[in-house]
Amino acid sequence: MNNDITAVDGIKVGNAENIEGGTGCTVIICGNNFSAGAEVRGGAPGTRESALLASEAVIQNINAVLLTGGSAFGLDAAAGVMDYLEEQGTGFQTGSGYVPIVPAAVIYDLEYKSSKIRPDKKMAYQACRNADNSPLENKSIGAAAGATCGKINGMKYAHKTKLGHAAIKIGKLIVAALVVVNAFGDIKDYKTGKIAAGAKDENGNFIDTESIFLNKPELNTGLKRENTTLAVIATNARLNKSEANRVSIMAQDGLARTIYPVHTMLDGDTVFTLASNKINADINQVGTAAAAVAAEAVCSSV
């Protein structure tokens, strides 16, 4: 079994990036039969089609999720995913043809290298063409091409992150995660509590962002709000949309175990959950596993 989100049958992942520009996008393609939910906990999110994932909305299944750099500009890239899926005859069937349902979320990476190079529909279309179910690598590719963490001391002293992933199998149940960590806070190893990646001082030592928040009387109120951690959870469990939303909520705990601080007004933290509906499973077990793989995936990104 692949130790990533492609462990769930039916999931394909594709990446495309502009290395010189320091940005890219990652597409998770799931066909027509995956139910989905989402949970936004960050105070500065950038999303597309997220309202469709509300429990009371009519759409039950989605066809892909796009994670992309470029800040709000990057949301335009989702049109490339729609073009690709329409060509494949994939989407919500209407009287006029198929309309692909593609939720998307962005990270702010405009200050990593170039603010003028952003993911567009051409790049996202190429990511779709690159998509397959082969094992993923921990590299600064796709949406993680411009991702960093630990930015309280500015980009100069931030830490570069990679595409993170993890998976777990419990009997027949599979739960997996893919993450793009572009957090304001530091990443701590949830097993040891020690900082694994984060903001540093001029001497290359970690300065502990959480400690600064807890101990500095007059914290700079001009802290930049251009940060976000994005995660996609996938499972072969049978979940309706309401249950997928609950799993997304529980999966956010995995971010809280590893990112300090998290869910701030400086971040746009968003979690999507995709379910292939192949086996019956207890939702509490699925959610608990989702939090576990989310935490492991964050740690794997450094």
mmCIF file of C-alpha atoms in Angstrom:
data_model
loop_
_atom_site.group_PDB
_atom_site.id
_atom_site.type_symbol
_atom_site.label_atom_id
_atom_site.label_comp_id
_atom_site.label_asym_id
_atom_site.label_seq_id
_atom_site.Cartn_x
_atom_site.Cartn_y
_atom_site.Cartn_z
ATOM 1 C CA MET A 1 0.000 0.000 0.000
ATOM 2 C CA ASN A 2 1.273 3.472 -0.885
ATOM 3 C CA ASN A 3 1.971 5.595 2.184
ATOM 4 C CA ASP A 4 -0.007 8.502 0.775
ATOM 5 C CA ILE A 5 -3.405 9.563 -0.493
ATOM 6 C CA THR A 6 -3.168 7.325 -3.576
ATOM 7 C CA ALA A 7 -3.584 4.349 -1.217
ATOM 8 C CA VAL A 8 -7.318 4.975 -1.625
ATOM 9 C CA ASP A 9 -8.497 3.316 -4.816
ATOM 10 C CA GLY A 10 -9.763 5.840 -7.358
ATOM 11 C CA ILE A 11 -7.508 8.707 -6.259
ATOM 12 C CA LYS A 12 -4.975 10.189 -8.662
ATOM 13 C CA VAL A 13 -2.591 13.029 -7.839
ATOM 14 C CA GLY A 14 -0.882 15.358 -10.284
ATOM 15 C CA ASN A 15 1.585 18.191 -9.745
ATOM 16 C CA ALA A 16 2.820 21.034 -11.887
ATOM 17 C CA GLU A 17 5.018 23.951 -10.916
ATOM 18 C CA ASN A 18 7.198 26.808 -12.051
ATOM 19 C CA ILE A 19 10.392 26.365 -10.050
ATOM 20 C CA GLU A 20 11.856 29.716 -11.096
ATOM 21 C CA GLY A 21 8.655 31.447 -10.026
ATOM 22 C CA GLY A 22 8.405 29.466 -6.808
ATOM 23 C CA THR A 23 4.789 28.392 -7.221
ATOM 24 C CA GLY A 24 2.681 25.478 -8.424
ATOM 25 C CA CYS A 25 -0.483 23.463 -8.009
ATOM 26 C CA THR A 26 -1.557 19.978 -6.963
ATOM 27 C CA VAL A 27 -4.717 18.286 -8.194
ATOM 28 C CA ILE A 28 -6.421 15.340 -6.531
ATOM 29 C CA ILE A 29 -8.740 13.678 -9.062
ATOM 30 C CA CYS A 30 -11.416 11.331 -7.756
ATOM 31 C CA GLY A 31 -13.899 10.665 -10.564
ATOM 32 C CA ASN A 32 -17.669 10.782 -10.093
ATOM 33 C CA ASN A 33 -18.433 8.719 -7.001
ATOM 34 C CA PHE A 34 -16.603 10.392 -4.120
ATOM 35 C CA SER A 35 -18.607 12.227 -1.492
ATOM 36 C CA ALA A 36 -16.856 15.181 0.091
ATOM 37 C CA GLY A 37 -16.809 17.691 2.902
ATOM 38 C CA ALA A 38 -14.598 20.503 4.149
ATOM 39 C CA GLU A 39 -13.748 22.527 7.228
ATOM 40 C CA VAL A 40 -12.218 26.007 7.249
ATOM 41 C CA ARG A 41 -10.624 27.053 10.543
ATOM 42 C CA GLY A 42 -8.141 29.697 9.491
ATOM 43 C CA GLY A 43 -9.164 33.341 9.635
ATOM 44 C CA ALA A 44 -7.834 34.230 6.174
ATOM 45 C CA PRO A 45 -8.917 31.480 3.732
ATOM 46 C CA GLY A 46 -9.003 31.560 -0.048
ATOM 47 C CA THR A 47 -11.378 28.937 -1.438
ATOM 48 C CA ARG A 48 -13.578 28.067 -4.390
ATOM 49 C CA GLU A 49 -16.817 26.014 -4.395
ATOM 50 C CA SER A 50 -16.530 25.488 -0.644
ATOM 51 C CA ALA A 51 -20.194 26.457 -0.150
ATOM 52 C CA LEU A 52 -21.183 23.409 -2.223
ATOM 53 C CA LEU A 53 -19.679 21.202 0.474
ATOM 54 C CA ALA A 54 -22.057 22.447 3.167
ATOM 55 C CA SER A 55 -24.195 19.596 4.482
ATOM 56 C CA GLU A 56 -27.420 21.250 3.264
ATOM 57 C CA ALA A 57 -26.188 21.921 -0.298
ATOM 58 C CA VAL A 58 -27.578 19.800 -3.141
ATOM 59 C CA ILE A 59 -24.295 18.523 -4.627
ATOM 60 C CA GLN A 60 -23.259 15.243 -2.988
ATOM 61 C CA ASN A 61 -20.186 14.231 -5.004
ATOM 62 C CA ILE A 62 -17.192 16.117 -6.360
ATOM 63 C CA ASN A 63 -14.701 15.287 -9.090
ATOM 64 C CA ALA A 64 -11.426 16.820 -7.952
ATOM 65 C CA VAL A 65 -9.790 19.148 -5.445
ATOM 66 C CA LEU A 66 -7.184 21.706 -6.471
ATOM 67 C CA LEU A 67 -4.575 23.023 -4.053
ATOM 68 C CA THR A 68 -2.684 25.931 -5.537
ATOM 69 C CA GLY A 69 -0.238 28.718 -4.945
ATOM 70 C CA GLY A 70 -0.719 32.233 -6.258
ATOM 71 C CA SER A 71 -2.994 33.470 -3.490
ATOM 72 C CA ALA A 72 -6.464 34.446 -4.793
ATOM 73 C CA PHE A 73 -5.037 34.709 -8.314
ATOM 74 C CA GLY A 74 -4.466 30.959 -8.203
ATOM 75 C CA LEU A 75 -8.170 30.200 -7.971
ATOM 76 C CA ASP A 76 -8.396 30.825 -11.723
ATOM 77 C CA ALA A 77 -6.343 27.653 -12.227
ATOM 78 C CA ALA A 78 -9.368 25.525 -11.313
ATOM 79 C CA ALA A 79 -10.752 26.265 -14.787
ATOM 80 C CA GLY A 80 -7.950 24.123 -16.209
ATOM 81 C CA VAL A 81 -9.060 21.195 -14.065
ATOM 82 C CA MET A 82 -12.637 21.703 -15.245
ATOM 83 C CA ASP A 83 -11.530 21.733 -18.881
ATOM 84 C CA TYR A 84 -9.618 18.487 -18.427
ATOM 85 C CA LEU A 85 -12.442 16.693 -16.617
ATOM 86 C CA GLU A 86 -15.039 17.878 -19.117
ATOM 87 C CA GLU A 87 -12.942 16.318 -21.870
ATOM 88 C CA GLN A 88 -13.006 13.052 -19.900
ATOM 89 C CA GLY A 89 -16.803 13.127 -19.561
ATOM 90 C CA THR A 90 -16.526 13.632 -15.807
ATOM 91 C CA GLY A 91 -18.771 15.902 -13.776
ATOM 92 C CA PHE A 92 -22.278 16.681 -12.617
ATOM 93 C CA GLN A 93 -24.587 15.742 -15.468
ATOM 94 C CA THR A 94 -26.918 18.477 -16.664
ATOM 95 C CA GLY A 95 -29.153 18.832 -19.694
ATOM 96 C CA SER A 96 -26.312 20.606 -21.467
ATOM 97 C CA GLY A 97 -23.518 18.211 -20.574
ATOM 98 C CA TYR A 98 -21.118 17.602 -17.721
ATOM 99 C CA VAL A 99 -20.147 20.295 -15.227
ATOM 100 C CA PRO A 100 -17.080 19.194 -13.216
ATOM 101 C CA ILE A 101 -17.259 20.035 -9.512
ATOM 102 C CA VAL A 102 -13.814 21.223 -8.421
ATOM 103 C CA PRO A 103 -13.396 22.830 -4.992
ATOM 104 C CA ALA A 104 -10.082 24.624 -4.593
ATOM 105 C CA ALA A 105 -8.011 26.364 -1.943
ATOM 106 C CA VAL A 106 -4.938 28.566 -2.148
ATOM 107 C CA ILE A 107 -1.774 29.389 -0.295
ATOM 108 C CA TYR A 108 -0.029 32.751 -0.410
ATOM 109 C CA ASP A 109 3.406 32.214 -1.949
ATOM 110 C CA LEU A 110 3.810 35.482 -3.845
ATOM 111 C CA GLU A 111 6.752 36.569 -1.680
ATOM 112 C CA TYR A 112 8.697 33.320 -1.956
ATOM 113 C CA LYS A 113 10.241 34.079 -5.360
ATOM 114 C CA SER A 114 8.121 35.966 -7.902
ATOM 115 C CA SER A 115 4.790 37.682 -7.286
ATOM 116 C CA LYS A 116 4.105 37.885 -11.020
ATOM 117 C CA ILE A 117 4.246 34.154 -11.780
ATOM 118 C CA ARG A 118 1.111 32.340 -10.605
ATOM 119 C CA PRO A 119 -0.606 29.042 -11.340
ATOM 120 C CA ASP A 120 -3.094 29.378 -14.190
ATOM 121 C CA LYS A 121 -5.474 27.094 -16.057
ATOM 122 C CA LYS A 122 -2.662 25.874 -18.333
ATOM 123 C CA MET A 123 -0.572 24.776 -15.347
ATOM 124 C CA ALA A 124 -3.549 23.080 -13.683
ATOM 125 C CA TYR A 125 -4.430 21.297 -16.918
ATOM 126 C CA GLN A 126 -0.864 19.968 -17.048
ATOM 127 C CA ALA A 127 -1.155 18.832 -13.431
ATOM 128 C CA CYS A 128 -4.227 16.821 -14.469
ATOM 129 C CA ARG A 129 -2.291 15.266 -17.339
ATOM 130 C CA ASN A 130 0.443 14.342 -14.862
ATOM 131 C CA ALA A 131 -1.997 12.731 -12.435
ATOM 132 C CA ASP A 132 -1.644 9.039 -11.599
ATOM 133 C CA ASN A 133 -1.742 6.730 -8.598
ATOM 134 C CA SER A 134 1.998 6.175 -8.236
ATOM 135 C CA PRO A 135 3.612 6.772 -4.806
ATOM 136 C CA LEU A 136 4.130 10.427 -3.938
ATOM 137 C CA GLU A 137 7.500 11.921 -3.087
ATOM 138 C CA ASN A 138 8.308 14.389 -0.317
ATOM 139 C CA LYS A 139 9.514 17.232 -2.506
ATOM 140 C CA SER A 140 8.864 20.942 -2.964
ATOM 141 C CA ILE A 141 6.580 20.287 -5.907
ATOM 142 C CA GLY A 142 3.065 21.226 -6.936
ATOM 143 C CA ALA A 143 1.283 23.506 -4.498
ATOM 144 C CA ALA A 144 4.214 23.118 -2.100
ATOM 145 C CA ALA A 145 6.702 24.661 -4.545
ATOM 146 C CA GLY A 146 6.485 27.989 -2.712
ATOM 147 C CA ALA A 147 5.340 26.793 0.716
ATOM 148 C CA THR A 148 7.152 27.793 3.902
ATOM 149 C CA CYS A 149 6.504 27.797 7.646
ATOM 150 C CA GLY A 150 7.633 29.845 10.640
ATOM 151 C CA LYS A 151 7.287 33.405 9.394
ATOM 152 C CA ILE A 152 7.083 35.540 12.520
ATOM 153 C CA ASN A 153 10.633 36.755 11.800
ATOM 154 C CA GLY A 154 9.972 37.313 8.090
ATOM 155 C CA MET A 155 10.514 35.224 4.973
ATOM 156 C CA LYS A 156 14.295 35.492 5.293
ATOM 157 C CA TYR A 157 14.200 33.321 8.407
ATOM 158 C CA ALA A 158 11.317 31.017 7.429
ATOM 159 C CA HIS A 159 11.684 27.282 6.745
ATOM 160 C CA LYS A 160 10.981 25.701 3.338
ATOM 161 C CA THR A 161 8.440 22.863 3.403
ATOM 162 C CA LYS A 162 7.593 20.030 1.013
ATOM 163 C CA LEU A 163 4.479 18.161 -0.056
ATOM 164 C CA GLY A 164 3.541 16.058 2.971
ATOM 165 C CA HIS A 165 1.671 12.777 3.042
ATOM 166 C CA ALA A 166 0.755 9.773 5.182
ATOM 167 C CA ALA A 167 -1.642 6.812 5.212
ATOM 168 C CA ILE A 168 -2.914 4.202 7.642
ATOM 169 C CA LYS A 169 -4.734 0.893 7.157
ATOM 170 C CA ILE A 170 -6.915 -0.501 9.959
ATOM 171 C CA GLY A 171 -8.327 -3.812 8.801
ATOM 172 C CA LYS A 172 -10.048 -2.914 5.535
ATOM 173 C CA LEU A 173 -10.283 0.792 6.390
ATOM 174 C CA ILE A 174 -7.824 3.138 4.672
ATOM 175 C CA VAL A 175 -7.401 6.778 5.666
ATOM 176 C CA ALA A 176 -4.742 8.979 4.078
ATOM 177 C CA ALA A 177 -3.675 12.612 3.954
ATOM 178 C CA LEU A 178 -1.912 15.055 1.656
ATOM 179 C CA VAL A 179 -0.840 18.427 3.074
ATOM 180 C CA VAL A 180 0.657 21.699 1.914
ATOM 181 C CA VAL A 181 2.104 23.493 4.940
ATOM 182 C CA ASN A 182 2.454 27.234 4.418
ATOM 183 C CA ALA A 183 1.890 28.042 8.078
ATOM 184 C CA PHE A 184 2.655 31.184 10.023
ATOM 185 C CA GLY A 185 3.584 28.973 12.965
ATOM 186 C CA ASP A 186 6.300 26.414 13.573
ATOM 187 C CA ILE A 187 6.045 22.656 13.046
ATOM 188 C CA LYS A 188 6.638 20.471 16.087
ATOM 189 C CA ASP A 189 7.171 16.721 16.142
ATOM 190 C CA TYR A 190 3.988 15.553 17.856
ATOM 191 C CA LYS A 191 5.862 12.602 19.355
ATOM 192 C CA THR A 192 8.561 14.657 21.089
ATOM 193 C CA GLY A 193 7.119 18.164 21.276
ATOM 194 C CA LYS A 194 10.320 19.564 19.789
ATOM 195 C CA ILE A 195 10.375 22.099 16.956
ATOM 196 C CA ALA A 196 11.164 20.348 13.685
ATOM 197 C CA ALA A 197 10.915 23.409 11.438
ATOM 198 C CA GLY A 198 10.072 27.051 11.942
ATOM 199 C CA ALA A 199 11.187 30.620 12.369
ATOM 200 C CA LYS A 200 14.869 31.175 13.134
ATOM 201 C CA ASP A 201 17.046 34.021 14.342
ATOM 202 C CA GLU A 202 20.142 35.442 12.678
ATOM 203 C CA ASN A 203 22.217 32.575 14.085
ATOM 204 C CA GLY A 204 19.982 29.855 12.680
ATOM 205 C CA ASN A 205 18.348 28.950 15.995
ATOM 206 C CA PHE A 206 14.624 28.328 16.343
ATOM 207 C CA ILE A 207 12.952 31.246 18.123
ATOM 208 C CA ASP A 208 9.713 29.398 19.082
ATOM 209 C CA THR A 209 6.762 31.329 17.679
ATOM 210 C CA GLU A 210 4.316 30.060 20.287
ATOM 211 C CA SER A 211 6.606 31.175 23.108
ATOM 212 C CA ILE A 212 6.789 34.655 21.604
ATOM 213 C CA PHE A 213 2.991 34.845 21.532
ATOM 214 C CA LEU A 214 2.775 33.724 25.151
ATOM 215 C CA ASN A 215 5.554 35.866 26.587
ATOM 216 C CA LYS A 216 6.043 39.045 24.570
ATOM 217 C CA PRO A 217 3.961 41.863 26.137
ATOM 218 C CA GLU A 218 3.764 44.038 23.024
ATOM 219 C CA LEU A 219 3.569 41.735 20.024
ATOM 220 C CA ASN A 220 3.807 43.432 16.647
ATOM 221 C CA THR A 221 0.239 43.940 15.402
ATOM 222 C CA GLY A 222 1.498 44.246 11.821
ATOM 223 C CA LEU A 223 2.103 40.504 11.413
ATOM 224 C CA LYS A 224 1.458 39.405 7.849
ATOM 225 C CA ARG A 225 -1.678 37.401 7.111
ATOM 226 C CA GLU A 226 -0.378 35.518 4.103
ATOM 227 C CA ASN A 227 -0.244 31.952 5.451
ATOM 228 C CA THR A 228 -2.269 28.745 5.203
ATOM 229 C CA THR A 229 -2.090 24.998 5.706
ATOM 230 C CA LEU A 230 -4.152 22.924 3.282
ATOM 231 C CA ALA A 231 -4.992 19.246 3.732
ATOM 232 C CA VAL A 232 -6.930 16.633 1.799
ATOM 233 C CA ILE A 233 -8.079 13.510 3.629
ATOM 234 C CA ALA A 234 -9.125 10.488 1.570
ATOM 235 C CA THR A 235 -10.763 7.290 2.775
ATOM 236 C CA ASN A 236 -12.469 4.213 1.390
ATOM 237 C CA ALA A 237 -15.126 4.509 4.108
ATOM 238 C CA ARG A 238 -18.759 5.080 3.284
ATOM 239 C CA LEU A 239 -19.546 8.682 4.295
ATOM 240 C CA ASN A 240 -22.338 11.054 3.389
ATOM 241 C CA LYS A 241 -21.536 14.737 3.033
ATOM 242 C CA SER A 242 -22.425 15.577 6.623
ATOM 243 C CA GLU A 243 -20.131 12.810 7.862
ATOM 244 C CA ALA A 244 -17.343 13.943 5.534
ATOM 245 C CA ASN A 245 -17.652 17.401 7.052
ATOM 246 C CA ARG A 246 -17.337 15.903 10.536
ATOM 247 C CA VAL A 247 -14.208 13.981 9.521
ATOM 248 C CA SER A 248 -12.755 17.249 8.193
ATOM 249 C CA ILE A 249 -13.398 18.845 11.584
ATOM 250 C CA MET A 250 -11.693 15.978 13.399
ATOM 251 C CA ALA A 251 -8.769 16.036 10.955
ATOM 252 C CA GLN A 252 -8.064 19.647 11.905
ATOM 253 C CA ASP A 253 -6.888 18.246 15.251
ATOM 254 C CA GLY A 254 -3.935 16.764 13.381
ATOM 255 C CA LEU A 255 -2.864 20.267 12.393
ATOM 256 C CA ALA A 256 -3.280 21.426 15.982
ATOM 257 C CA ARG A 257 -0.957 18.652 17.185
ATOM 258 C CA THR A 258 1.858 19.772 14.927
ATOM 259 C CA ILE A 259 1.575 23.485 14.057
ATOM 260 C CA TYR A 260 2.116 26.117 16.766
ATOM 261 C CA PRO A 261 0.156 28.373 16.663
ATOM 262 C CA VAL A 262 -2.506 27.180 14.212
ATOM 263 C CA HIS A 263 -5.940 28.380 13.002
ATOM 264 C CA THR A 264 -4.924 31.998 13.560
ATOM 265 C CA MET A 265 -6.244 35.128 11.870
ATOM 266 C CA LEU A 266 -2.949 34.997 9.964
ATOM 267 C CA ASP A 267 -3.758 31.611 8.353
ATOM 268 C CA GLY A 268 -6.402 30.194 6.012
ATOM 269 C CA ASP A 269 -6.268 26.597 7.252
ATOM 270 C CA THR A 270 -8.638 24.365 5.259
ATOM 271 C CA VAL A 271 -9.223 20.594 5.243
ATOM 272 C CA PHE A 272 -11.115 18.636 2.572
ATOM 273 C CA THR A 273 -12.320 15.044 3.008
ATOM 274 C CA LEU A 274 -12.987 12.660 0.108
ATOM 275 C CA ALA A 275 -14.749 9.319 0.592
ATOM 276 C CA SER A 276 -14.925 6.553 -2.026
ATOM 277 C CA ASN A 277 -17.811 4.828 -0.205
ATOM 278 C CA LYS A 278 -16.466 1.286 -0.514
ATOM 279 C CA ILE A 279 -16.720 -0.078 3.035
ATOM 280 C CA ASN A 280 -18.732 0.531 6.191
ATOM 281 C CA ALA A 281 -16.732 2.113 9.012
ATOM 282 C CA ASP A 282 -17.394 3.915 12.262
ATOM 283 C CA ILE A 283 -17.169 7.662 11.659
ATOM 284 C CA ASN A 284 -15.382 8.196 14.964
ATOM 285 C CA GLN A 285 -12.672 5.759 13.919
ATOM 286 C CA VAL A 286 -12.375 7.427 10.518
ATOM 287 C CA GLY A 287 -12.080 10.874 12.108
ATOM 288 C CA THR A 288 -9.537 9.705 14.656
ATOM 289 C CA ALA A 289 -7.437 8.163 11.889
ATOM 290 C CA ALA A 290 -7.807 11.342 9.822
ATOM 291 C CA ALA A 291 -6.319 13.429 12.632
ATOM 292 C CA ALA A 292 -3.475 10.936 13.005
ATOM 293 C CA VAL A 293 -2.508 10.913 9.321
ATOM 294 C CA ALA A 294 -2.886 14.693 9.084
ATOM 295 C CA ALA A 295 -0.367 15.091 11.918
ATOM 296 C CA GLU A 296 1.996 12.568 10.345
ATOM 297 C CA ALA A 297 1.697 14.266 6.951
ATOM 298 C CA VAL A 298 2.571 17.661 8.422
ATOM 299 C CA CYS A 299 5.679 16.185 10.051
ATOM 300 C CA SER A 300 6.666 14.567 6.752
ATOM 301 C CA SER A 301 6.639 17.968 5.035
ATOM 302 C CA VAL A 302 9.932 19.032 6.651
#
